[in-house]
mmCIF file of C-alpha atoms and ligand atoms in Angstrom:
data_model
loop_
_atom_site.group_PDB
_atom_site.id
_atom_site.type_symbol
_atom_site.label_atom_id
_atom_site.label_comp_id
_atom_site.label_asym_id
_atom_site.label_seq_id
_atom_site.Cartn_x
_atom_site.Cartn_y
_atom_site.Cartn_z
ATOM 1 C CA MET A 1 92.773 27.297 68.578
ATOM 2 C CA SER A 2 91.010 30.101 70.350
ATOM 3 C CA ALA A 3 90.233 30.009 74.086
ATOM 4 C CA MET A 4 87.455 27.694 75.027
ATOM 5 C CA SER A 5 87.392 26.645 78.667
ATOM 6 C CA PHE A 6 86.892 23.332 80.197
ATOM 7 C CA GLY A 7 83.346 23.827 81.727
ATOM 8 C CA SER A 8 81.860 25.371 78.826
ATOM 9 C CA LEU A 9 83.252 22.623 76.719
ATOM 10 C CA SER A 10 83.115 18.735 77.863
ATOM 11 C CA ALA A 11 85.970 16.792 78.952
ATOM 12 C CA ARG A 12 85.803 14.698 75.734
ATOM 13 C CA ALA A 13 85.747 17.904 73.604
ATOM 14 C CA VAL A 14 88.837 19.192 75.492
ATOM 15 C CA GLU A 15 90.517 15.738 74.838
ATOM 16 C CA ALA A 16 89.871 15.642 71.213
ATOM 17 C CA LEU A 17 90.721 19.403 70.601
ATOM 18 C CA ASN A 18 94.146 18.993 72.500
ATOM 19 C CA LYS A 19 94.842 15.674 70.735
ATOM 20 C CA GLY A 20 94.035 17.409 67.385
ATOM 21 C CA ALA A 21 96.409 20.227 68.474
ATOM 22 C CA ARG A 22 99.164 17.638 69.087
ATOM 23 C CA LEU A 23 98.717 15.934 65.713
ATOM 24 C CA GLY A 24 98.324 18.948 63.827
ATOM 25 C CA GLY A 25 101.174 21.026 65.389
ATOM 26 C CA PHE A 26 99.130 24.034 66.620
ATOM 27 C CA TYR A 27 98.332 25.445 69.920
ATOM 28 C CA HIS A 28 95.391 24.943 72.378
ATOM 29 C CA ASP A 29 94.250 27.856 74.243
ATOM 30 C CA THR A 30 92.837 26.646 77.448
ATOM 31 C CA GLY A 31 90.312 29.395 77.979
ATOM 32 C CA GLU A 32 89.826 31.016 81.171
ATOM 33 C CA GLY A 33 88.409 27.757 83.018
ATOM 34 C CA GLY A 34 91.965 26.614 84.266
ATOM 35 C CA ILE A 35 94.268 23.709 83.064
ATOM 36 C CA SER A 36 92.158 20.341 83.480
ATOM 37 C CA PRO A 37 93.598 16.809 83.241
ATOM 38 C CA TYR A 38 92.174 16.762 79.736
ATOM 39 C CA HIS A 39 94.127 19.505 78.755
ATOM 40 C CA LEU A 40 97.443 17.530 79.555
ATOM 41 C CA LYS A 41 96.515 14.010 78.475
ATOM 42 C CA TRP A 42 97.669 14.141 74.894
ATOM 43 C CA GLY A 43 100.620 16.722 75.194
ATOM 44 C CA GLY A 44 99.217 19.340 72.756
ATOM 45 C CA ASP A 45 100.881 22.859 73.210
ATOM 46 C CA LEU A 46 98.941 24.972 75.798
ATOM 47 C CA VAL A 47 98.289 28.756 75.885
ATOM 48 C CA TRP A 48 97.011 29.199 79.534
ATOM 49 C CA GLU A 49 94.505 31.871 79.556
ATOM 50 C CA ILE A 50 94.069 33.804 82.810
ATOM 51 C CA GLY A 51 90.776 35.787 82.967
ATOM 52 C CA SER A 52 89.488 37.993 85.868
ATOM 53 C CA GLY A 53 88.337 34.968 87.811
ATOM 54 C CA TYR A 54 91.797 33.590 87.925
ATOM 55 C CA PHE A 55 90.715 30.179 87.769
ATOM 56 C CA GLY A 56 93.395 27.611 88.621
ATOM 57 C CA CYS A 57 95.492 30.283 90.180
ATOM 58 C CA ARG A 58 93.093 31.943 92.815
ATOM 59 C CA ASP A 59 92.954 32.091 96.482
ATOM 60 C CA ASP A 60 89.748 31.582 98.549
ATOM 61 C CA LYS A 61 88.816 35.275 97.980
ATOM 62 C CA GLY A 62 89.130 35.018 94.119
ATOM 63 C CA ASN A 63 92.426 37.031 93.882
ATOM 64 C CA PHE A 64 95.622 36.078 91.950
ATOM 65 C CA ASP A 65 97.673 33.344 93.826
ATOM 66 C CA PRO A 66 101.229 33.504 92.600
ATOM 67 C CA GLY A 67 102.193 30.312 94.138
ATOM 68 C CA LEU A 68 99.386 28.216 92.314
ATOM 69 C CA PHE A 69 100.307 30.405 89.227
ATOM 70 C CA HIS A 70 103.941 29.355 89.371
ATOM 71 C CA GLU A 71 103.085 25.662 89.791
ATOM 72 C CA SER A 72 100.935 25.417 86.599
ATOM 73 C CA ALA A 73 102.871 27.939 84.461
ATOM 74 C CA THR A 74 106.088 26.273 84.799
ATOM 75 C CA ARG A 75 104.632 22.986 83.260
ATOM 76 C CA ASN A 76 106.180 21.876 80.187
ATOM 77 C CA GLU A 77 102.913 21.865 78.205
ATOM 78 C CA VAL A 78 102.262 25.548 78.716
ATOM 79 C CA LYS A 79 104.246 27.540 76.073
ATOM 80 C CA MET A 80 102.579 31.034 76.647
ATOM 81 C CA ILE A 81 100.371 32.844 79.080
ATOM 82 C CA GLU A 82 97.351 34.920 77.993
ATOM 83 C CA ILE A 83 95.859 37.629 80.114
ATOM 84 C CA LYS A 84 92.165 38.111 79.121
ATOM 85 C CA LEU A 85 90.920 41.744 79.099
ATOM 86 C CA SER A 86 87.905 40.880 77.169
ATOM 87 C CA GLN A 87 86.416 38.902 74.419
ATOM 88 C CA GLY A 88 84.298 40.040 71.248
ATOM 89 C CA ALA A 89 81.014 38.152 72.213
ATOM 90 C CA LYS A 90 80.620 39.968 75.290
ATOM 91 C CA PRO A 91 83.154 42.851 75.969
ATOM 92 C CA GLY A 92 83.069 44.257 79.553
ATOM 93 C CA TYR A 93 80.767 41.649 80.841
ATOM 94 C CA GLY A 94 82.911 38.984 82.462
ATOM 95 C CA GLY A 95 81.268 35.716 82.553
ATOM 96 C CA LEU A 96 79.108 33.267 84.122
ATOM 97 C CA LEU A 97 79.185 29.351 84.075
ATOM 98 C CA PRO A 98 75.812 28.300 85.276
ATOM 99 C CA ALA A 99 75.567 26.199 88.378
ATOM 100 C CA ALA A 100 74.481 23.265 86.247
ATOM 101 C CA LYS A 101 77.596 23.149 84.598
ATOM 102 C CA VAL A 102 79.803 23.497 87.693
ATOM 103 C CA THR A 103 80.255 19.887 88.529
ATOM 104 C CA GLU A 104 82.706 18.616 91.161
ATOM 105 C CA GLU A 105 85.464 18.096 88.510
ATOM 106 C CA VAL A 106 84.945 21.614 86.990
ATOM 107 C CA ALA A 107 85.072 23.166 90.631
ATOM 108 C CA TRP A 108 88.301 21.460 91.399
ATOM 109 C CA VAL A 109 89.985 22.534 88.258
ATOM 110 C CA ARG A 110 88.900 26.197 88.888
ATOM 111 C CA LYS A 111 89.181 26.188 92.462
ATOM 112 C CA VAL A 112 85.474 27.285 93.150
ATOM 113 C CA PRO A 113 82.550 25.824 95.029
ATOM 114 C CA LYS A 114 80.787 23.108 93.243
ATOM 115 C CA GLY A 115 77.244 23.633 92.092
ATOM 116 C CA GLN A 116 77.065 27.489 92.435
ATOM 117 C CA ASP A 117 77.287 29.768 89.539
ATOM 118 C CA CYS A 118 80.647 30.646 88.867
ATOM 119 C CA LEU A 119 81.347 34.245 88.038
ATOM 120 C CA SER A 120 84.120 35.900 86.222
ATOM 121 C CA PRO A 121 84.066 39.579 87.269
ATOM 122 C CA ARG A 122 83.937 42.336 84.727
ATOM 123 C CA SER A 123 87.491 43.640 85.564
ATOM 124 C CA HIS A 124 90.605 42.303 87.083
ATOM 125 C CA SER A 125 91.582 42.690 90.831
ATOM 126 C CA ALA A 126 95.342 42.308 89.968
ATOM 127 C CA PHE A 127 95.491 45.685 88.130
ATOM 128 C CA SER A 128 93.319 48.460 87.003
ATOM 129 C CA THR A 129 95.723 50.813 84.810
ATOM 130 C CA PRO A 130 97.965 49.937 81.712
ATOM 131 C CA LEU A 131 101.017 50.412 83.976
ATOM 132 C CA GLU A 132 99.815 48.015 86.677
ATOM 133 C CA MET A 133 98.845 45.562 83.875
ATOM 134 C CA LEU A 134 102.301 45.562 82.405
ATOM 135 C CA GLU A 135 103.880 45.174 85.863
ATOM 136 C CA PHE A 136 101.496 42.021 86.265
ATOM 137 C CA ALA A 137 102.599 40.777 83.017
ATOM 138 C CA ALA A 138 106.288 41.038 83.958
ATOM 139 C CA ARG A 139 105.614 39.323 87.342
ATOM 140 C CA MET A 140 103.825 36.534 85.356
ATOM 141 C CA ARG A 141 106.774 36.296 82.983
ATOM 142 C CA GLN A 142 109.098 35.874 85.881
ATOM 143 C CA LEU A 143 106.888 33.378 87.641
ATOM 144 C CA SER A 144 106.568 31.285 84.721
ATOM 145 C CA GLY A 145 110.293 31.090 84.299
ATOM 146 C CA GLY A 146 110.491 33.508 81.195
ATOM 147 C CA LYS A 147 107.473 32.400 79.025
ATOM 148 C CA PRO A 148 105.925 34.880 76.526
ATOM 149 C CA VAL A 149 102.981 36.825 78.111
ATOM 150 C CA GLY A 150 100.382 38.769 76.282
ATOM 151 C CA ILE A 151 96.781 39.844 76.262
ATOM 152 C CA LYS A 152 93.550 39.314 74.346
ATOM 153 C CA LEU A 153 90.905 41.858 74.029
ATOM 154 C CA CYS A 154 88.173 43.210 71.826
ATOM 155 C CA VAL A 155 89.044 46.828 71.089
ATOM 156 C CA GLY A 156 86.498 49.275 72.746
ATOM 157 C CA GLN A 157 87.956 52.772 72.599
ATOM 158 C CA VAL A 158 91.002 53.748 70.611
ATOM 159 C CA HIS A 159 92.823 55.575 73.424
ATOM 160 C CA GLU A 160 92.782 52.513 75.631
ATOM 161 C CA VAL A 161 94.946 50.703 73.061
ATOM 162 C CA LEU A 162 97.055 53.658 72.743
ATOM 163 C CA ALA A 163 97.442 53.953 76.623
ATOM 164 C CA ILE A 164 98.859 50.350 76.582
ATOM 165 C CA MET A 165 101.498 51.318 73.926
ATOM 166 C CA LYS A 166 102.449 54.615 76.057
ATOM 167 C CA ALA A 167 102.776 52.394 79.266
ATOM 168 C CA MET A 168 105.100 50.000 77.185
ATOM 169 C CA LEU A 169 107.022 52.767 75.871
ATOM 170 C CA LYS A 170 107.258 54.422 79.343
ATOM 171 C CA THR A 171 108.258 51.247 81.336
ATOM 172 C CA GLY A 172 110.268 49.364 78.704
ATOM 173 C CA ILE A 173 108.091 46.305 79.667
ATOM 174 C CA HIS A 174 106.617 44.898 76.439
ATOM 175 C CA LEU A 175 104.016 42.449 76.068
ATOM 176 C CA ASP A 176 105.181 39.667 73.820
ATOM 177 C CA PHE A 177 101.752 39.404 71.982
ATOM 178 C CA ILE A 178 98.207 41.046 71.703
ATOM 179 C CA VAL A 179 95.259 38.844 70.405
ATOM 180 C CA VAL A 180 92.543 41.145 68.875
ATOM 181 C CA ASP A 181 89.006 39.573 69.075
ATOM 182 C CA GLY A 182 86.476 40.873 66.860
ATOM 183 C CA GLY A 183 82.974 41.664 68.142
ATOM 184 C CA GLU A 184 81.662 38.972 65.840
ATOM 185 C CA GLY A 185 83.530 36.361 68.056
ATOM 186 C CA GLY A 186 81.433 33.503 69.540
ATOM 187 C CA THR A 187 80.930 32.151 72.873
ATOM 188 C CA GLY A 188 78.972 29.370 74.872
ATOM 189 C CA ALA A 189 76.593 32.063 76.506
ATOM 190 C CA ALA A 190 76.212 35.822 76.299
ATOM 191 C CA PRO A 191 73.501 38.414 76.525
ATOM 192 C CA VAL A 192 72.309 38.881 72.982
ATOM 193 C CA GLU A 193 72.663 42.771 73.329
ATOM 194 C CA LEU A 194 76.462 42.324 73.818
ATOM 195 C CA SER A 195 77.162 39.619 71.392
ATOM 196 C CA ASP A 196 75.166 41.548 68.654
ATOM 197 C CA TYR A 197 76.256 45.143 69.264
ATOM 198 C CA VAL A 198 79.001 45.704 71.448
ATOM 199 C CA GLY A 199 82.812 45.523 70.686
ATOM 200 C CA MET A 200 84.624 46.567 67.696
ATOM 201 C CA PRO A 201 84.445 44.323 64.647
ATOM 202 C CA LEU A 202 87.776 42.315 63.755
ATOM 203 C CA THR A 203 88.988 44.327 60.919
ATOM 204 C CA GLU A 204 88.700 47.706 62.607
ATOM 205 C CA GLY A 205 90.055 46.258 65.840
ATOM 206 C CA LEU A 206 92.969 44.817 64.192
ATOM 207 C CA MET A 207 93.637 48.086 62.256
ATOM 208 C CA VAL A 208 93.780 50.182 65.550
ATOM 209 C CA VAL A 209 96.149 47.690 67.221
ATOM 210 C CA ARG A 210 98.285 47.438 63.873
ATOM 211 C CA ASN A 211 98.509 51.105 63.660
ATOM 212 C CA ALA A 212 99.115 51.508 67.424
ATOM 213 C CA LEU A 213 102.198 49.084 67.410
ATOM 214 C CA VAL A 214 103.503 50.382 63.991
ATOM 215 C CA GLY A 215 103.079 53.954 64.861
ATOM 216 C CA THR A 216 104.707 53.776 68.190
ATOM 217 C CA GLY A 217 107.764 51.650 66.699
ATOM 218 C CA LEU A 218 106.683 48.617 68.734
ATOM 219 C CA ARG A 219 105.732 46.179 65.982
ATOM 220 C CA ASP A 220 108.871 44.122 66.100
ATOM 221 C CA LYS A 221 108.577 43.594 69.809
ATOM 222 C CA VAL A 222 104.971 42.506 69.939
ATOM 223 C CA ARG A 223 103.174 39.709 67.855
ATOM 224 C CA LEU A 224 99.787 40.178 66.775
ATOM 225 C CA GLY A 225 96.931 37.472 66.550
ATOM 226 C CA ALA A 226 93.457 37.922 65.311
ATOM 227 C CA SER A 227 90.162 35.998 65.902
ATOM 228 C CA GLY A 228 86.338 36.339 65.186
ATOM 229 C CA LYS A 229 84.777 34.199 62.632
ATOM 230 C CA VAL A 230 88.150 33.006 61.061
ATOM 231 C CA TYR A 231 87.412 29.678 59.684
ATOM 232 C CA SER A 232 88.953 29.718 56.112
ATOM 233 C CA GLY A 233 91.980 30.186 54.275
ATOM 234 C CA ALA A 234 90.478 33.387 52.911
ATOM 235 C CA GLY A 235 89.793 34.640 56.386
ATOM 236 C CA MET A 236 93.315 33.875 57.394
ATOM 237 C CA ALA A 237 94.780 35.793 54.186
ATOM 238 C CA ARG A 238 92.508 38.858 54.902
ATOM 239 C CA ASN A 239 93.852 39.258 58.499
ATOM 240 C CA PHE A 240 97.305 38.650 57.514
ATOM 241 C CA ALA A 241 96.993 41.094 54.739
ATOM 242 C CA ILE A 242 95.934 43.811 57.389
ATOM 243 C CA GLY A 243 98.716 42.977 59.776
ATOM 244 C CA ALA A 244 98.100 39.859 61.863
ATOM 245 C CA ASP A 245 100.899 37.160 62.463
ATOM 246 C CA TRP A 246 98.511 34.326 63.084
ATOM 247 C CA CYS A 247 94.809 33.678 63.576
ATOM 248 C CA ASN A 248 92.858 31.791 66.135
ATOM 249 C CA ALA A 249 89.265 29.992 65.643
ATOM 250 C CA ALA A 250 86.947 28.751 68.169
ATOM 251 C CA ARG A 251 83.628 27.693 66.771
ATOM 252 C CA ALA A 252 85.218 26.262 63.578
ATOM 253 C CA PHE A 253 87.192 23.951 65.715
ATOM 254 C CA MET A 254 83.839 23.129 67.766
ATOM 255 C CA PHE A 255 82.288 22.210 64.429
ATOM 256 C CA SER A 256 85.381 20.047 63.372
ATOM 257 C CA VAL A 257 84.642 17.848 66.534
ATOM 258 C CA GLY A 258 80.976 17.443 65.911
ATOM 259 C CA CYS A 259 79.001 20.336 66.997
ATOM 260 C CA ILE A 260 75.897 20.664 64.936
ATOM 261 C CA GLN A 261 74.803 24.137 66.047
ATOM 262 C CA ALA A 262 71.899 23.045 68.100
ATOM 263 C CA GLN A 263 72.553 26.075 70.325
ATOM 264 C CA ARG A 264 71.849 24.497 73.651
ATOM 265 C CA CYS A 265 75.541 24.873 74.953
ATOM 266 C CA HIS A 266 74.518 26.969 77.989
ATOM 267 C CA LEU A 267 71.846 24.448 79.069
ATOM 268 C CA GLY A 268 74.212 21.344 79.470
ATOM 269 C CA THR A 269 72.184 19.154 77.110
ATOM 270 C CA CYS A 270 74.394 19.504 74.103
ATOM 271 C CA PRO A 271 73.301 16.575 71.671
ATOM 272 C CA THR A 272 76.829 15.933 70.330
ATOM 273 C CA GLY A 273 78.735 15.856 73.647
ATOM 274 C CA VAL A 274 80.800 19.222 72.808
ATOM 275 C CA THR A 275 79.590 21.334 75.523
ATOM 276 C CA THR A 276 77.842 19.052 78.236
ATOM 277 C CA GLN A 277 79.329 17.748 81.357
ATOM 278 C CA ASP A 278 76.892 14.950 81.324
ATOM 279 C CA PRO A 279 78.875 11.658 80.764
ATOM 280 C CA GLY A 280 76.029 9.986 78.989
ATOM 281 C CA ARG A 281 75.771 12.715 76.352
ATOM 282 C CA GLN A 282 79.383 12.577 75.847
ATOM 283 C CA ARG A 283 79.689 9.192 74.968
ATOM 284 C CA GLY A 284 78.989 9.913 71.198
ATOM 285 C CA LEU A 285 82.309 12.082 71.009
ATOM 286 C CA VAL A 286 85.006 9.688 70.248
ATOM 287 C CA VAL A 287 88.117 11.274 71.004
ATOM 288 C CA ASP A 288 90.396 9.334 68.570
ATOM 289 C CA VAL A 289 88.071 10.148 65.728
ATOM 290 C CA GLN A 290 87.346 13.804 66.315
ATOM 291 C CA ALA A 291 90.936 14.639 67.249
ATOM 292 C CA LYS A 292 91.881 13.631 63.640
ATOM 293 C CA ARG A 293 89.051 15.802 62.346
ATOM 294 C CA ALA A 294 90.258 18.773 64.262
ATOM 295 C CA ALA A 295 93.803 18.195 62.885
ATOM 296 C CA ARG A 296 92.591 17.755 59.178
ATOM 297 C CA PHE A 297 90.362 20.875 59.426
ATOM 298 C CA HIS A 298 93.542 22.883 60.419
ATOM 299 C CA GLN A 299 95.710 21.423 57.799
ATOM 300 C CA GLN A 300 93.092 21.836 54.925
ATOM 301 C CA THR A 301 92.598 25.374 55.964
ATOM 302 C CA LEU A 302 96.361 26.036 55.764
ATOM 303 C CA THR A 303 96.377 24.277 52.231
ATOM 304 C CA ALA A 304 93.661 26.625 51.241
ATOM 305 C CA LEU A 305 95.794 29.707 52.532
ATOM 306 C CA GLY A 306 98.517 28.280 50.601
ATOM 307 C CA HIS A 307 96.492 28.449 47.470
ATOM 308 C CA ILE A 308 95.711 31.983 47.957
ATOM 309 C CA VAL A 309 99.261 33.059 48.722
ATOM 310 C CA ALA A 310 100.653 31.296 45.571
ATOM 311 C CA ALA A 311 97.959 32.614 43.513
ATOM 312 C CA ALA A 312 99.052 36.118 44.521
ATOM 313 C CA GLY A 313 102.496 35.320 43.451
ATOM 314 C CA LEU A 314 103.856 35.302 47.037
ATOM 315 C CA THR A 315 106.002 32.787 48.861
ATOM 316 C CA HIS A 316 104.712 33.538 52.471
ATOM 317 C CA PRO A 317 101.569 34.594 54.086
ATOM 318 C CA ARG A 318 103.552 37.501 55.755
ATOM 319 C CA ASP A 319 103.972 38.908 52.279
ATOM 320 C CA LEU A 320 100.178 39.761 51.945
ATOM 321 C CA GLN A 321 99.555 43.482 51.981
ATOM 322 C CA PRO A 322 96.586 45.810 52.403
ATOM 323 C CA TYR A 323 96.747 46.469 48.487
ATOM 324 C CA HIS A 324 96.130 42.688 48.026
ATOM 325 C CA LEU A 325 92.670 43.306 49.488
ATOM 326 C CA ILE A 326 89.777 44.891 47.715
ATOM 327 C CA ARG A 327 86.451 45.882 49.116
ATOM 328 C CA ARG A 328 83.088 46.966 47.616
ATOM 329 C CA VAL A 329 82.181 50.327 48.989
ATOM 330 C CA GLY A 330 79.064 50.890 46.801
ATOM 331 C CA THR A 331 77.027 49.354 44.191
ATOM 332 C CA ALA A 332 79.549 50.544 41.348
ATOM 333 C CA GLU A 333 82.726 50.886 43.341
ATOM 334 C CA ALA A 334 85.311 48.825 44.953
ATOM 335 C CA LYS A 335 88.505 50.018 46.645
ATOM 336 C CA PHE A 336 91.914 48.617 47.836
ATOM 337 C CA PHE A 337 92.274 48.305 51.499
ATOM 338 C CA ASP A 338 95.020 50.974 51.707
ATOM 339 C CA ARG A 339 92.707 53.504 49.990
ATOM 340 C CA ILE A 340 90.031 52.773 52.534
ATOM 341 C CA TYR A 341 91.794 52.714 55.856
ATOM 342 C CA PRO A 342 94.830 54.660 57.207
ATOM 343 C CA PHE A 343 97.902 52.447 57.533
ATOM 344 C CA LEU A 344 100.236 54.383 59.621
ATOM 345 C CA PRO A 345 103.965 54.245 58.845
ATOM 346 C CA GLU A 346 106.637 53.310 61.347
ATOM 347 C CA ASN A 347 106.793 55.742 64.348
ATOM 348 C CA ALA A 348 104.040 57.981 62.862
ATOM 349 C CA LEU A 349 102.660 58.635 66.326
ATOM 350 C CA LEU A 350 105.826 59.489 67.818
ATOM 351 C CA GLU A 351 107.025 61.845 65.350
ATOM 352 C CA GLY A 352 103.634 63.800 64.615
ATOM 353 C CA ALA A 353 100.741 62.168 66.116
ATOM 354 C CA GLU A 354 98.694 65.452 65.267
ATOM 355 C CA ASP A 355 99.086 64.628 61.377
ATOM 356 C CA THR A 356 97.325 61.294 61.929
ATOM 357 C CA PRO A 357 93.630 60.629 62.325
ATOM 358 C CA TYR A 358 94.654 59.229 65.771
ATOM 359 C CA SER A 359 95.590 62.730 67.185
ATOM 360 C CA GLU A 360 92.774 63.060 69.705
ATOM 361 C CA TRP A 361 93.090 59.605 70.844
ATOM 362 C CA TRP A 362 96.907 59.906 71.258
ATOM 363 C CA GLN A 363 96.447 63.101 73.472
ATOM 364 C CA ALA A 364 93.671 61.355 75.497
ATOM 365 C CA ALA A 365 95.768 58.210 76.001
ATOM 366 C CA ASN A 366 97.088 58.043 79.548
ATOM 367 C CA PRO A 367 99.571 55.243 80.817
ATOM 368 C CA ALA A 368 98.199 55.858 84.217
ATOM 369 C CA SER A 369 94.656 54.907 83.581
ATOM 370 C CA PHE A 370 92.372 53.418 81.148
ATOM 371 C CA ARG A 371 90.285 56.585 81.124
ATOM 372 C CA PRO A 372 90.732 59.270 78.722
ATOM 373 C CA ARG A 373 93.078 62.257 79.615
ATOM 374 C CA ILE A 374 91.150 64.783 77.877
ATOM 375 C CA ASP A 375 87.407 65.357 77.149
ATOM 376 C CA LEU A 376 87.255 63.236 73.862
ATOM 377 C CA ALA A 377 83.754 64.688 72.926
ATOM 378 C CA ALA A 378 85.070 68.403 73.241
ATOM 379 C CA ALA A 379 88.348 67.522 71.351
ATOM 380 C CA ARG A 380 86.396 65.969 68.400
ATOM 381 C CA ILE A 381 84.029 69.055 67.697
HETATM 382 C C1 FMN B 401 82.377 27.458 73.637
HETATM 383 C C2 FMN B 401 83.162 28.623 73.572
HETATM 384 C C3 FMN B 401 83.835 28.933 74.776
HETATM 385 C C4 FMN B 401 84.555 30.102 74.973
HETATM 386 N N1 FMN B 401 85.367 30.498 76.115
HETATM 387 C C5 FMN B 401 86.150 31.468 76.070
HETATM 388 C C6 FMN B 401 87.176 31.663 77.308
HETATM 389 O O1 FMN B 401 86.899 30.990 78.138
HETATM 390 N N2 FMN B 401 87.820 32.886 77.080
HETATM 391 C C7 FMN B 401 88.042 33.553 75.931
HETATM 392 O O2 FMN B 401 88.718 34.484 76.018
HETATM 393 N N3 FMN B 401 87.243 33.312 74.972
HETATM 394 C C8 FMN B 401 86.344 32.431 74.998
HETATM 395 N N4 FMN B 401 85.526 32.001 73.822
HETATM 396 C C9 FMN B 401 85.617 33.101 72.602
HETATM 397 C C10 FMN B 401 86.831 32.666 71.483
HETATM 398 O O3 FMN B 401 87.990 32.239 72.153
HETATM 399 C C11 FMN B 401 86.904 33.769 70.632
HETATM 400 O O4 FMN B 401 87.063 34.995 71.275
HETATM 401 C C12 FMN B 401 85.946 33.838 69.668
HETATM 402 O O5 FMN B 401 85.124 32.689 69.719
HETATM 403 C C13 FMN B 401 86.422 33.939 68.257
HETATM 404 O O6 FMN B 401 85.376 33.666 67.523
HETATM 405 P P1 FMN B 401 85.021 32.370 66.634
HETATM 406 O O7 FMN B 401 84.259 31.614 67.563
HETATM 407 O O8 FMN B 401 84.220 33.186 65.690
HETATM 408 O O9 FMN B 401 86.333 31.695 66.125
HETATM 409 C C14 FMN B 401 84.695 30.973 73.588
HETATM 410 C C15 FMN B 401 84.045 30.600 72.632
HETATM 411 C C16 FMN B 401 83.070 29.395 72.487
HETATM 412 C C17 FMN B 401 82.471 29.387 71.299
HETATM 413 S S1 SF4 B 402 75.879 20.808 69.167
HETATM 414 FE FE1 SF4 B 402 74.692 22.540 69.942
HETATM 415 S S2 SF4 B 402 74.684 22.538 72.010
HETATM 416 FE FE2 SF4 B 402 76.450 21.232 71.359
HETATM 417 S S3 SF4 B 402 77.969 22.571 71.144
HETATM 418 FE FE3 SF4 B 402 77.201 22.721 69.258
HETATM 419 S S4 SF4 B 402 75.768 24.463 69.352
HETATM 420 FE FE4 SF4 B 402 76.420 23.907 71.496
#
């Protein structure tokens, strides 16, 4: 289950989703709003997401607090740590939980003042380069007692992804996983220009990260997740064929616990109790009932995936390949995915990046900065 924070979601919705995760045997990503008591009540596996606000592990000035992080990261329920760089609905924007939703309890969980807008800055204060990001990840791994640490991002520029690969090669510090969020991903609140126009769509973003990992020989060290309008077995199959190891979903799970798309999430007056902090409005969300629905939605989606895998004559979703996908590219033409997109062979970037479509981006990638090392506009003329 994709990141959705306590604060953007109600206490009862968090409970229902966590209990659903427990019943269904899948993980529940906390989102960047910290670990609330509702995340812990039913024992579902947690991925603790840490965004630029460091909610739940921040000092008074909003900087990362290693002591607080250690306390929560070593909890048994927390199985992995996810550093959030960006999300598809609002890449590069950070976030804002409106004052109306910052109740006493939300403020306590996040370690922020009550009743004031709660801001996630656009960038992290704990690191600003790919190399520093890996050092931060290594520190988190150590502080959490060796749990897997990865990142979530919506791809912006290709050289930025390649810079992370170069940093992994240089330091030998490997991320355990990367979750690619597509530009089509959802959120509780985002400026419409960002949600509609900014951030690479999932298919293209996943291709870039898949090629970056395979091309640098890092694919067997780093697991790859995908999110962004994934709500069906077919959607999962498509992402597995491109190279994902697993998929996350956010809005689909909101629907499973009762969201009717009234789209008042940011106002705090959600009629179904999914995104409001008002206890009266949450009464209609019955945790036991909705938890079973969340688990059933997950189970049925996997069953649908199983049908597709079997129909293709395969035994496991990981056997799906780009040539199992076909896309219409014109009114009278459809092509297999591997005839549309470049799928780089193992180590292609190490052995001859200049012979790949990633040549200029590889030159531009700098492990010591997210900015390009060369003038990309000039390199592409
Ligand atoms: C209500 C809501 C809250 C969200 N909160 C977070 C968050 O705290 N951190 C984050 O990385 N993504 C957050 N997201 C985005 C999702 O985790 C994910 O990137 C995206 O929704 C996937 O797309 P989907 O909704 O199409 O499945 C949120 C999405 C929704 C709908
Ligand atoms: S019912 Fe409406 S306000 Fe509530 S979560 Fe769904 S879209 Fe948001």
